[in-house]
Amino acid sequence: MAKVLMITGDFVEDYENMVPFQALIAMGHEVSAVCPNKKAGDTISTSIHDFEGDQTYTEKRGHNFVLNADFESVKMSDYDALYLPGGRAPEYLRLNPAVIQLIQQFFEADKPVAAVCHGAQLLTAANVIEGKKVSAYPACEPEVKMAGATYVELPMDDAVTDGKLVTAPAWPAHPAMLKQFVALF
């Protein structure tokens, strides 16, 4: 079974963090959830995004999620794949040079990478999607295009694979995204 690294952080989207974490473990894979400046046993705060008739999604406080590994001790070579959840966390995680370098290393090693929703912000900041077909939350479309990728508009419950990269627009796509992601292991 595969060893998967999940880079996450405060105010990650709750479902995009917890559901793939638990589903991958249930399938028999090992998942290390890490966050810069936090250690195994520390918690991150999640947020819940929902659609309630406004022009954009609403955001509410979610659960506390317990990290199970230390970001500072992570080495790409110890993992088979990388998963990047969305929510608010990617907007500040992309400012961390160590996070960007780690993402670039997974692409250089041609290992499977999955990103959902705003997780695409980490891919664009890492400059690793030029020429790729990428889906993301629709508000990320301009960034995806500016990074030289082709934005793929999908139903919210679908995902797209381009080489070793699997991307999806939002958490309703978990079944499609996870099926495509684990097929690459």
CSV table of C-alpha atoms in Angstrom, one decimal:
chain,number,residue,atom,x,y,z
A,1,MET,CA,0.0,0.0,0.0
A,2,ALA,CA,1.0,3.6,-0.6
A,3,LYS,CA,2.4,6.2,1.8
A,4,VAL,CA,0.6,9.5,1.2
A,5,LEU,CA,1.7,12.9,2.4
A,6,MET,CA,-1.1,15.5,3.1
A,7,ILE,CA,-0.1,19.1,3.5
A,8,THR,CA,-2.8,20.9,5.4
A,9,GLY,CA,-3.2,23.9,7.7
A,10,ASP,CA,-5.6,26.0,9.7
A,11,PHE,CA,-9.0,26.6,8.1
A,12,VAL,CA,-8.6,23.9,5.5
A,13,GLU,CA,-12.0,22.8,4.2
A,14,ASP,CA,-13.2,20.2,6.7
A,15,TYR,CA,-14.5,17.6,4.3
A,16,GLU,CA,-11.5,18.0,1.9
A,17,ASN,CA,-9.2,17.3,4.8
A,18,MET,CA,-11.0,14.6,6.8
A,19,VAL,CA,-12.8,12.6,4.2
A,20,PRO,CA,-9.8,11.7,2.0
A,21,PHE,CA,-7.6,11.3,5.1
A,22,GLN,CA,-10.0,8.7,6.5
A,23,ALA,CA,-10.9,7.1,3.1
A,24,LEU,CA,-7.2,6.5,2.1
A,25,ILE,CA,-6.5,5.0,5.5
A,26,ALA,CA,-9.6,2.8,5.2
A,27,MET,CA,-8.2,1.6,1.8
A,28,GLY,CA,-5.1,0.5,3.6
A,29,HIS,CA,-2.8,3.4,2.8
A,30,GLU,CA,-0.7,5.3,5.3
A,31,VAL,CA,-1.4,9.0,5.4
A,32,SER,CA,0.8,11.6,7.1
A,33,ALA,CA,-1.0,14.9,7.8
A,34,VAL,CA,1.4,17.7,8.3
A,35,CYS,CA,1.3,21.5,8.7
A,36,PRO,CA,4.3,23.9,8.8
A,37,ASN,CA,5.2,25.1,12.3
A,38,LYS,CA,3.1,22.3,13.9
A,39,LYS,CA,4.0,18.8,15.2
A,40,ALA,CA,2.3,15.5,15.5
A,41,GLY,CA,-0.4,15.7,18.1
A,42,ASP,CA,-1.0,19.4,17.4
A,43,THR,CA,-4.4,20.4,16.0
A,44,ILE,CA,-5.5,22.6,13.1
A,45,SER,CA,-8.9,24.3,12.9
A,46,THR,CA,-11.0,23.4,9.9
A,47,SER,CA,-13.7,25.3,8.2
A,48,ILE,CA,-17.0,24.2,6.6
A,49,HIS,CA,-17.9,25.8,3.3
A,50,ASP,CA,-21.5,25.6,2.1
A,51,PHE,CA,-23.8,27.1,-0.5
A,52,GLU,CA,-26.8,28.8,1.0
A,53,GLY,CA,-28.0,31.0,-1.8
A,54,ASP,CA,-25.4,33.8,-1.6
A,55,GLN,CA,-23.1,34.8,-4.5
A,56,THR,CA,-20.3,32.7,-3.0
A,57,TYR,CA,-20.0,30.0,-0.3
A,58,THR,CA,-20.4,30.7,3.4
A,59,GLU,CA,-17.7,29.7,5.9
A,60,LYS,CA,-18.2,28.4,9.4
A,61,ARG,CA,-15.9,27.0,12.0
A,62,GLY,CA,-15.4,23.2,11.6
A,63,HIS,CA,-13.7,20.6,13.7
A,64,ASN,CA,-10.3,20.3,15.3
A,65,PHE,CA,-8.1,17.9,13.3
A,66,VAL,CA,-5.1,16.2,14.9
A,67,LEU,CA,-1.9,16.1,12.9
A,68,ASN,CA,-0.1,12.8,12.9
A,69,ALA,CA,3.4,13.8,11.6
A,70,ASP,CA,5.9,16.7,11.8
A,71,PHE,CA,6.3,18.9,8.7
A,72,GLU,CA,9.9,19.7,9.5
A,73,SER,CA,10.9,16.0,9.3
A,74,VAL,CA,9.1,15.2,6.0
A,75,LYS,CA,11.2,14.0,3.1
A,76,MET,CA,9.6,13.5,-0.3
A,77,SER,CA,11.5,10.3,-0.8
A,78,ASP,CA,9.6,8.7,2.1
A,79,TYR,CA,6.3,9.1,0.3
A,80,ASP,CA,4.6,7.6,-2.8
A,81,ALA,CA,2.0,10.4,-3.4
A,82,LEU,CA,0.9,13.9,-2.3
A,83,TYR,CA,-2.6,15.1,-1.5
A,84,LEU,CA,-3.5,18.9,-1.2
A,85,PRO,CA,-6.8,19.8,0.3
A,86,GLY,CA,-8.5,23.1,-0.3
A,87,GLY,CA,-10.2,25.7,1.8
A,88,ARG,CA,-8.4,28.7,3.2
A,89,ALA,CA,-5.1,27.0,4.1
A,90,PRO,CA,-3.6,27.0,0.5
A,91,GLU,CA,-3.7,30.8,0.3
A,92,TYR,CA,-1.1,31.1,3.1
A,93,LEU,CA,0.7,27.8,2.7
A,94,ARG,CA,1.7,28.9,-0.8
A,95,LEU,CA,3.8,31.6,0.8
A,96,ASN,CA,6.0,29.0,2.6
A,97,PRO,CA,9.1,28.2,0.6
A,98,ALA,CA,9.5,24.7,2.2
A,99,VAL,CA,5.9,23.8,1.1
A,100,ILE,CA,6.6,25.0,-2.4
A,101,GLN,CA,9.8,23.1,-2.6
A,102,LEU,CA,8.2,19.9,-1.4
A,103,ILE,CA,5.4,20.1,-4.0
A,104,GLN,CA,8.0,20.7,-6.7
A,105,GLN,CA,10.0,17.6,-5.6
A,106,PHE,CA,6.9,15.4,-6.0
A,107,PHE,CA,6.5,16.7,-9.6
A,108,GLU,CA,10.2,16.3,-10.4
A,109,ALA,CA,10.0,12.7,-9.1
A,110,ASP,CA,6.8,12.1,-11.2
A,111,LYS,CA,4.8,10.9,-8.2
A,112,PRO,CA,1.0,11.0,-8.0
A,113,VAL,CA,-0.4,14.3,-6.8
A,114,ALA,CA,-4.0,15.2,-6.1
A,115,ALA,CA,-5.4,18.6,-5.4
A,116,VAL,CA,-9.0,19.6,-4.7
A,117,CYS,CA,-10.7,23.0,-4.8
A,118,HIS,CA,-8.3,25.8,-3.7
A,119,GLY,CA,-5.5,23.3,-3.4
A,120,ALA,CA,-4.8,24.4,-7.0
A,121,GLN,CA,-3.4,27.6,-5.4
A,122,LEU,CA,-0.5,25.6,-4.2
A,123,LEU,CA,0.1,24.1,-7.6
A,124,THR,CA,0.1,27.5,-9.3
A,125,ALA,CA,2.5,28.9,-6.7
A,126,ALA,CA,4.8,26.0,-7.2
A,127,ASN,CA,4.8,26.6,-11.0
A,128,VAL,CA,4.2,22.9,-11.7
A,129,ILE,CA,1.1,22.8,-13.9
A,130,GLU,CA,2.1,24.5,-17.2
A,131,GLY,CA,0.6,22.6,-20.1
A,132,LYS,CA,-1.6,20.4,-17.8
A,133,LYS,CA,-5.3,20.1,-17.6
A,134,VAL,CA,-6.4,21.2,-14.2
A,135,SER,CA,-9.7,21.6,-12.4
A,136,ALA,CA,-10.2,23.6,-9.3
A,137,TYR,CA,-12.9,25.7,-7.5
A,138,PRO,CA,-14.1,28.1,-10.2
A,139,ALA,CA,-12.7,31.2,-8.4
A,140,CYS,CA,-9.2,29.7,-9.0
A,141,GLU,CA,-9.7,29.6,-12.8
A,142,PRO,CA,-7.7,32.8,-13.5
A,143,GLU,CA,-4.7,31.6,-11.4
A,144,VAL,CA,-4.7,28.2,-13.2
A,145,LYS,CA,-4.7,29.9,-16.6
A,146,MET,CA,-2.0,32.4,-15.6
A,147,ALA,CA,0.1,29.4,-14.5
A,148,GLY,CA,0.0,28.1,-18.1
A,149,ALA,CA,-2.5,25.3,-17.5
A,150,THR,CA,-5.8,24.6,-19.2
A,151,TYR,CA,-8.6,25.1,-16.8
A,152,VAL,CA,-11.1,22.2,-17.0
A,153,GLU,CA,-14.7,23.1,-16.0
A,154,LEU,CA,-16.3,20.0,-14.4
A,155,PRO,CA,-19.4,19.2,-12.5
A,156,MET,CA,-18.7,19.6,-8.8
A,157,ASP,CA,-18.7,15.8,-8.4
A,158,ASP,CA,-16.1,15.0,-11.1
A,159,ALA,CA,-12.3,15.0,-11.4
A,160,VAL,CA,-9.7,15.0,-14.1
A,161,THR,CA,-6.4,13.2,-14.4
A,162,ASP,CA,-3.5,14.5,-16.5
A,163,GLY,CA,-0.5,12.3,-16.2
A,164,LYS,CA,0.2,11.8,-12.5
A,165,LEU,CA,-1.9,14.8,-11.5
A,166,VAL,CA,-5.6,14.5,-10.3
A,167,THR,CA,-7.6,17.6,-9.7
A,168,ALA,CA,-11.2,18.3,-8.7
A,169,PRO,CA,-13.4,21.4,-8.2
A,170,ALA,CA,-14.7,20.7,-4.7
A,171,TRP,CA,-15.5,18.1,-2.0
A,172,PRO,CA,-18.5,16.5,-3.8
A,173,ALA,CA,-15.8,15.0,-6.2
A,174,HIS,CA,-14.2,12.8,-3.5
A,175,PRO,CA,-15.4,9.5,-5.0
A,176,ALA,CA,-14.2,10.4,-8.5
A,177,MET,CA,-11.0,12.1,-7.3
A,178,LEU,CA,-9.9,9.3,-4.9
A,179,LYS,CA,-10.7,6.6,-7.5
A,180,GLN,CA,-8.5,8.3,-10.1
A,181,PHE,CA,-5.8,9.1,-7.5
A,182,VAL,CA,-5.4,5.6,-6.1
A,183,ALA,CA,-5.3,4.2,-9.6
A,184,LEU,CA,-2.0,6.0,-10.0
A,185,PHE,CA,-0.3,4.3,-7.0
